[in-house]
mmCIF file of C-alpha atoms in Angstrom:
data_model
loop_
_atom_site.group_PDB
_atom_site.id
_atom_site.type_symbol
_atom_site.label_atom_id
_atom_site.label_comp_id
_atom_site.label_asym_id
_atom_site.label_seq_id
_atom_site.Cartn_x
_atom_site.Cartn_y
_atom_site.Cartn_z
ATOM 1 C CA MET A 1 -16.038 -27.425 30.954
ATOM 2 C CA ALA A 2 -13.455 -25.148 29.413
ATOM 3 C CA GLU A 3 -10.353 -23.665 30.909
ATOM 4 C CA GLU A 4 -9.088 -20.346 29.483
ATOM 5 C CA LYS A 5 -5.366 -19.763 29.398
ATOM 6 C CA LYS A 6 -3.570 -16.516 28.497
ATOM 7 C CA LEU A 7 -0.016 -16.303 27.250
ATOM 8 C CA VAL A 8 1.942 -13.079 26.818
ATOM 9 C CA VAL A 9 5.028 -13.284 24.620
ATOM 10 C CA ASN A 10 7.675 -10.568 24.360
ATOM 11 C CA ASN A 11 10.281 -10.431 21.614
ATOM 12 C CA GLU A 12 13.684 -8.751 21.488
ATOM 13 C CA ASP A 13 12.199 -5.494 20.082
ATOM 14 C CA GLY A 14 10.031 -5.024 23.153
ATOM 15 C CA ASP A 15 6.823 -5.843 21.259
ATOM 16 C CA SER A 16 4.377 -8.142 22.983
ATOM 17 C CA ALA A 17 1.338 -10.143 22.020
ATOM 18 C CA GLU A 18 -1.332 -11.700 24.218
ATOM 19 C CA ILE A 19 -3.034 -14.883 23.045
ATOM 20 C CA ASN A 20 -6.136 -16.498 24.625
ATOM 21 C CA LEU A 21 -6.465 -20.285 24.487
ATOM 22 C CA GLN A 22 -9.517 -22.245 25.564
ATOM 23 C CA MET A 23 -8.912 -25.850 26.543
ATOM 24 C CA LYS A 24 -11.624 -28.412 27.285
ATOM 25 C CA LYS A 25 -11.275 -30.108 30.611
ATOM 26 C CA THR A 26 -12.383 -33.633 31.370
ATOM 27 C CA PRO A 27 -14.721 -33.883 34.396
ATOM 28 C CA PRO A 28 -12.818 -35.313 37.444
ATOM 29 C CA GLU A 29 -15.221 -38.244 37.958
ATOM 30 C CA VAL A 30 -14.675 -39.442 34.365
ATOM 31 C CA GLU A 31 -10.885 -39.180 34.767
ATOM 32 C CA GLU A 32 -10.970 -41.205 38.031
ATOM 33 C CA GLU A 33 -13.059 -43.936 36.420
ATOM 34 C CA ILE A 34 -10.659 -44.249 33.496
ATOM 35 C CA PHE A 35 -7.582 -44.310 35.758
ATOM 36 C CA GLU A 36 -9.034 -47.042 37.974
ATOM 37 C CA GLU A 37 -9.708 -49.340 35.015
ATOM 38 C CA THR A 38 -6.258 -49.000 33.399
ATOM 39 C CA PRO A 39 -3.387 -47.628 35.502
ATOM 40 C CA ASP A 40 -0.975 -47.544 32.526
ATOM 41 C CA LEU A 41 -3.512 -45.454 30.660
ATOM 42 C CA ALA A 42 -3.291 -42.793 33.360
ATOM 43 C CA ALA A 43 0.469 -42.402 32.864
ATOM 44 C CA GLU A 44 0.058 -42.316 29.103
ATOM 45 C CA LEU A 45 -2.745 -39.760 29.440
ATOM 46 C CA GLU A 46 -0.540 -37.519 31.589
ATOM 47 C CA LYS A 47 2.261 -37.822 29.060
ATOM 48 C CA LEU A 48 -0.100 -36.908 26.208
ATOM 49 C CA LYS A 49 -1.467 -33.946 28.200
ATOM 50 C CA GLU A 50 2.073 -32.670 28.745
ATOM 51 C CA GLU A 51 2.859 -33.042 25.037
ATOM 52 C CA LEU A 52 -0.375 -31.274 24.114
ATOM 53 C CA ASN A 53 0.350 -28.442 26.544
ATOM 54 C CA ALA A 54 3.898 -28.121 25.173
ATOM 55 C CA LYS A 55 2.571 -27.969 21.605
ATOM 56 C CA ASN A 56 -0.108 -25.463 22.587
ATOM 57 C CA GLU A 57 2.563 -23.292 24.215
ATOM 58 C CA ARG A 58 4.669 -23.547 21.049
ATOM 59 C CA ILE A 59 1.712 -22.582 18.856
ATOM 60 C CA LEU A 60 0.950 -19.618 21.100
ATOM 61 C CA ARG A 61 4.542 -18.457 20.930
ATOM 62 C CA LEU A 62 4.566 -18.815 17.133
ATOM 63 C CA GLN A 63 1.349 -16.806 16.885
ATOM 64 C CA ALA A 64 2.808 -14.107 19.097
ATOM 65 C CA ASP A 65 6.045 -14.066 17.103
ATOM 66 C CA PHE A 66 4.043 -13.712 13.891
ATOM 67 C CA ASP A 67 2.003 -10.836 15.383
ATOM 68 C CA ASN A 68 5.231 -9.123 16.406
ATOM 69 C CA PHE A 69 6.704 -9.708 12.925
ATOM 70 C CA ARG A 70 3.602 -8.207 11.298
ATOM 71 C CA LYS A 71 3.780 -5.118 13.547
ATOM 72 C CA ARG A 72 7.498 -4.680 12.880
ATOM 73 C CA THR A 73 6.999 -5.051 9.110
ATOM 74 C CA ALA A 74 4.223 -2.437 9.097
ATOM 75 C CA LYS A 75 6.468 -0.051 11.031
ATOM 76 C CA GLU A 76 9.352 -0.606 8.593
ATOM 77 C CA LYS A 77 7.057 -0.021 5.600
ATOM 78 C CA ALA A 78 5.918 3.276 7.067
ATOM 79 C CA GLU A 79 9.536 4.326 7.627
ATOM 80 C CA VAL A 80 10.508 3.439 4.032
ATOM 81 C CA ALA A 81 7.495 5.346 2.680
ATOM 82 C CA ALA A 82 8.532 8.406 4.696
ATOM 83 C CA VAL A 83 12.097 8.267 3.297
ATOM 84 C CA VAL A 84 10.793 7.960 -0.283
ATOM 85 C CA GLU A 85 8.401 10.850 0.257
ATOM 86 C CA GLN A 86 11.200 13.018 1.663
ATOM 87 C CA ALA A 87 13.440 12.236 -1.330
ATOM 88 C CA PHE A 88 10.626 13.177 -3.696
ATOM 89 C CA LEU A 89 9.974 16.461 -1.891
ATOM 90 C CA LYS A 90 13.704 17.234 -1.921
ATOM 91 C CA ASP A 91 13.708 16.758 -5.711
ATOM 92 C CA LEU A 92 10.813 19.239 -5.999
ATOM 93 C CA LEU A 93 12.567 22.026 -4.056
ATOM 94 C CA PRO A 94 14.585 23.351 -7.059
ATOM 95 C CA LEU A 95 11.322 23.608 -9.001
ATOM 96 C CA LEU A 96 9.790 25.672 -6.220
ATOM 97 C CA ASP A 97 12.873 27.906 -6.180
ATOM 98 C CA ASN A 98 12.703 28.442 -9.953
ATOM 99 C CA LEU A 99 8.972 29.211 -9.822
ATOM 100 C CA SER A 100 9.677 31.824 -7.135
ATOM 101 C CA LEU A 101 12.332 33.429 -9.338
ATOM 102 C CA ALA A 102 9.944 33.422 -12.318
ATOM 103 C CA SER A 103 7.235 35.024 -10.223
ATOM 104 C CA LYS A 104 9.598 37.808 -9.113
ATOM 105 C CA ALA A 105 10.742 38.338 -12.692
ATOM 106 C CA ALA A 106 7.110 38.598 -13.877
ATOM 107 C CA GLU A 107 6.408 41.374 -11.345
ATOM 108 C CA ASN A 108 9.115 43.595 -12.856
ATOM 109 C CA ALA A 109 8.756 42.488 -16.496
ATOM 110 C CA ASP A 110 7.981 44.866 -19.318
ATOM 111 C CA ASN A 111 7.039 43.831 -22.844
ATOM 112 C CA ALA A 112 10.670 43.167 -23.846
ATOM 113 C CA ASP A 113 11.088 40.641 -21.016
ATOM 114 C CA VAL A 114 7.931 38.645 -21.777
ATOM 115 C CA GLU A 115 9.700 36.293 -24.190
ATOM 116 C CA ALA A 116 12.510 35.662 -21.690
ATOM 117 C CA LEU A 117 9.895 34.983 -18.992
ATOM 118 C CA ARG A 118 8.047 32.547 -21.299
ATOM 119 C CA LYS A 119 11.298 30.686 -22.005
ATOM 120 C CA GLY A 120 12.058 30.521 -18.277
ATOM 121 C CA ILE A 121 8.636 29.079 -17.522
ATOM 122 C CA GLU A 122 9.070 26.518 -20.316
ATOM 123 C CA MET A 123 12.419 25.483 -18.784
ATOM 124 C CA ILE A 124 10.739 25.051 -15.395
ATOM 125 C CA LYS A 125 8.060 22.909 -17.044
ATOM 126 C CA GLN A 126 10.720 20.703 -18.682
ATOM 127 C CA GLU A 127 12.564 20.378 -15.368
ATOM 128 C CA THR A 128 9.296 19.413 -13.652
ATOM 129 C CA VAL A 129 8.596 16.737 -16.269
ATOM 130 C CA ALA A 130 12.143 15.378 -15.801
ATOM 131 C CA VAL A 131 11.780 15.208 -11.987
ATOM 132 C CA MET A 132 8.389 13.531 -12.235
ATOM 133 C CA GLY A 133 9.750 11.086 -14.830
ATOM 134 C CA LYS A 134 12.612 10.249 -12.483
ATOM 135 C CA HIS A 135 9.979 9.131 -9.978
ATOM 136 C CA GLY A 136 8.068 7.032 -12.524
ATOM 137 C CA LEU A 137 5.435 9.506 -13.741
ATOM 138 C CA GLU A 138 4.582 9.313 -17.451
ATOM 139 C CA PRO A 139 1.971 11.242 -19.437
ATOM 140 C CA ILE A 140 -0.850 9.295 -21.076
ATOM 141 C CA ASP A 141 -0.764 9.527 -24.871
ATOM 142 C CA THR A 142 -4.200 10.600 -26.137
ATOM 143 C CA LEU A 143 -4.542 12.492 -29.414
ATOM 144 C CA ASN A 144 -5.806 10.353 -32.318
ATOM 145 C CA LYS A 145 -5.691 7.258 -30.091
ATOM 146 C CA PRO A 146 -8.719 5.025 -29.470
ATOM 147 C CA PHE A 147 -10.696 5.957 -26.365
ATOM 148 C CA ASP A 148 -9.850 3.642 -23.427
ATOM 149 C CA PRO A 149 -11.903 4.129 -20.242
ATOM 150 C CA ASN A 150 -9.002 2.721 -18.208
ATOM 151 C CA PHE A 151 -6.864 5.733 -19.143
ATOM 152 C CA HIS A 152 -9.280 8.363 -20.433
ATOM 153 C CA GLN A 153 -12.316 10.209 -19.088
ATOM 154 C CA ALA A 154 -14.680 11.385 -21.827
ATOM 155 C CA VAL A 155 -16.169 14.796 -21.060
ATOM 156 C CA GLY A 156 -17.599 15.512 -24.483
ATOM 157 C CA ALA A 157 -18.093 14.375 -28.051
ATOM 158 C CA ILE A 158 -17.039 16.057 -31.297
ATOM 159 C CA LYS A 159 -18.186 15.497 -34.880
ATOM 160 C CA ASP A 160 -15.235 15.194 -37.234
ATOM 161 C CA GLU A 161 -15.832 13.469 -40.561
ATOM 162 C CA THR A 162 -12.071 13.122 -41.127
ATOM 163 C CA LYS A 163 -11.648 10.803 -38.113
ATOM 164 C CA GLU A 164 -13.146 7.479 -37.062
ATOM 165 C CA ASP A 165 -15.674 7.201 -34.258
ATOM 166 C CA GLY A 166 -14.090 6.441 -30.898
ATOM 167 C CA LEU A 167 -10.827 8.286 -31.557
ATOM 168 C CA ILE A 168 -9.760 11.045 -29.199
ATOM 169 C CA ALA A 169 -10.089 14.438 -30.900
ATOM 170 C CA ALA A 170 -8.957 16.748 -28.092
ATOM 171 C CA GLU A 171 -7.247 16.537 -24.719
ATOM 172 C CA LEU A 172 -8.622 18.961 -22.136
ATOM 173 C CA GLN A 173 -6.455 17.850 -19.214
ATOM 174 C CA ARG A 174 -3.372 15.652 -19.375
ATOM 175 C CA GLY A 175 -3.515 12.326 -17.563
ATOM 176 C CA TYR A 176 -0.611 10.505 -15.929
ATOM 177 C CA VAL A 177 0.509 6.959 -15.132
ATOM 178 C CA ALA A 178 3.017 6.120 -12.388
ATOM 179 C CA ARG A 179 4.669 2.716 -12.576
ATOM 180 C CA GLY A 180 1.764 1.209 -14.471
ATOM 181 C CA ARG A 181 -1.022 2.725 -12.361
ATOM 182 C CA VAL A 182 -3.248 5.561 -13.489
ATOM 183 C CA ILE A 183 -2.725 8.546 -11.197
ATOM 184 C CA ARG A 184 -5.145 10.745 -13.106
ATOM 185 C CA PRO A 185 -7.048 9.825 -16.283
ATOM 186 C CA SER A 186 -6.856 12.176 -19.264
ATOM 187 C CA MET A 187 -9.967 14.339 -19.753
ATOM 188 C CA VAL A 188 -10.764 14.070 -23.453
ATOM 189 C CA GLN A 189 -13.306 14.745 -26.172
ATOM 190 C CA VAL A 190 -14.094 11.752 -28.377
ATOM 191 C CA VAL A 191 -15.120 11.662 -32.048
ATOM 192 C CA ASN A 192 -18.770 10.670 -32.490
ATOM 193 C CA ASN A 193 -20.084 11.145 -36.022
ATOM 194 C CA SER A 194 -23.388 9.318 -35.573
#
C-alpha cells in the first residue's frame, strides 16, 4: 500500500512548487501484531515515523526552494540578456545614422563627390569594426594561413605553385569570432597543387 502526499511551498517572491511524495504504509494487522509483542517498540516506531515525516517535509521544502531558485535564476538571466542586447543595439544606432547620411549623400552625388562618399563609407566601416570589437567581435585571420575547419569553410581549391598545399589562397567572405566562439567561419579557397 502506498500513500501519496502533496506539498505546495511558496517562497517570498510568490513562486510556488508542488511536490508529490509516495510513502509506503504498513498494513494495520502487521502493525497491531508488532505493537502487542513489544509495547516499547510501538513508541519508538511512532517516534521514528515522526522523524521520517519531518525529514520528508524538509526534503520537500528544499526541493521546492531549489525549483523556485532555478526559476528565479532563469528569469534573472533573461533580464540580463535583454539589458546587454539593448546596450549593443544602442551602440549600433550611430552607425545606422551615418549610413542614412551616406545614402542621402549618394543620391545627390556627382563625380566630384564620389571620393568624399567613399571616404565617408570607409569611416563608417571603421566605426562599425570598433563597435563590434567593443562587444568582443574579432575577424578571423585567413590569408596565407593553414586551413583550419574550426574557423574556415573551404568553398574551392586553387593551384598556386608558389604556395604550399593547405594554405588559404583567397578569402571570399570574412569570418568572425566573438569571445572565443566562431560566429561565422571564413569562406575561403585553399591551395591544392596535386
